[in-house]
Amino acid sequence: MTLDAQLAAAPPRAELLVEGDRRFSSAEVEELVGRLAGGLAASGVGRGDQVAFQLPNWWEAYVLYRAVWRLGAVAVALHHLAADAQLDACLGQVSPRVLLAADGFPLASRAGVLRVRGGDDAWPELVGSADAPASPVRATDDDVAVILFTSGSTGAPKGVVHTHGSCAYKGRGSVAIHDLTPADAVLMPAPLAHSSGLLNGLLAPGTAGMKTVLVLRWSPALGLELLERERITFMVGPPTFFVGMLDDPGFAPERVASLRLVSSGGAGVSPAFVRRATEALGAVVKRTYGSTEAPTVATTVAGDDPERCATTDGHAVGDARFRVVDPVSLADRAPGEPGELLVQGPELCRGYLDPAQTEAAFVDGWFRTGDLATLDADGWLTIVGRIKDVIIRAGENIAAPAVEAVLEAHPSVSQAVCVGEPDERLGERVCAFVVATGPFDLAECRRWCEAEGLTRFMWPERVEVVAELPLLPAGKPDKQALRDRLRSGPPGLRS
């Protein structure tokens, strides 16, 4: 079954998609998809052609993905926060036949771009340009469905290529992994141009026939409002989203009573966070591991030990397979010994737009994640850091997430992020940025690390208490921004 056919075959719903005050049934979405596909076809878009767009979490982005896939074309998703330099880096790797952008966004100012929701709104004309909806094109599993661009604080974005087969498989797999049904409803603050937003805001809920509630601009207060009003049962995201709601003055257990499952991935998913969120939300809260190249390849499922949900990133799900190897020799590590995680499975991307990047990242069909991990004899996976996120102090390697997990177990610490600060004598020393709800300084940090049994050379030697952490577009802490802040030394930080 093709990706478009899989989504079109989902059980019908009276409410399939919600964005602001707009609500769409399954039938209305299907009509819009057909009409837009007809308009794109009339504009010359056919199988294999690229359609690039820069749209926020609007209903138009959801429908556009579906319409592109109905034609067997390729969706080129550009992050709505991408500025001109990043857009240039992304567009330099592709050759789109049609470009669309939200009015007022950087891409919209360029020649030949069709604007959406503005004074020169091309959307009504585009969807109304065909007398009849386009007939679905029979794409194959090997046809390219979407190009996503990796986000990060350093380096040029990489174009990640996913096929109809990998997307359709992951949509079905996520429904099974999370036991999703048409009765569920997901709240999606991550942008649809991000792998998590696409998977958990469209592919999985679209396959299950469940309601998706899109969030345009996230705030904890809005999150609580939508959780309560829309009876949200499922939510995915980094800890930032959930910590913000738990710390919001308007939080109350009855406002999140409908929530049954939280799946949290990315840096900072500590055991302390999982336990706190589980108790406060009254839901199953579990860790999840994946990436743009290999989405959600590890998590826990119903019946697994709840303690494993908090202390590990789960086990391989579906047909995914793991190896942990020496990053240099690629020799397999012994169970429990840290090394680079390699992943294999049907959800893997085809590769990158740049063949050289593909060659460097794939070895005999295994994807080199760049993540440091341990894999025990029973197959339980724990991510301990990024190979490039190791702090090297006096020759000792320190995995930042291991220190962050200890700090977040402190009763006064909501969030903690550790980065390396250059030091002439030691090379680097550990600096901790923390969001605290009570007293927490360097002396208390040292006392806590000693009480928790953290190896002494891993103790932070500088503590900066901040009101909030800078975030990347996907909601993860922006560690490069924190490193830059150390160099610039802004006022208001205290050790």
mmCIF file of C-alpha atoms in Angstrom, residues 3 43 87 96 137 237 379 385 449 454:
data_model
loop_
_atom_site.group_PDB
_atom_site.id
_atom_site.type_symbol
_atom_site.label_atom_id
_atom_site.label_comp_id
_atom_site.label_asym_id
_atom_site.label_seq_id
_atom_site.Cartn_x
_atom_site.Cartn_y
_atom_site.Cartn_z
ATOM 1 C CA LEU A 3 1.876 6.104 1.686
ATOM 2 C CA SER A 43 1.106 23.537 -12.357
ATOM 3 C CA LEU A 87 17.373 28.534 3.314
ATOM 4 C CA PRO A 96 11.914 22.202 -6.636
ATOM 5 C CA VAL A 137 -0.277 8.167 -8.670
ATOM 6 C CA GLY A 237 8.421 15.993 22.691
ATOM 7 C CA GLY A 379 18.958 -5.525 24.339
ATOM 8 C CA GLY A 385 25.907 11.240 24.901
ATOM 9 C CA CYS A 449 27.247 15.356 43.395
ATOM 10 C CA LEU A 454 29.195 11.062 41.017
#
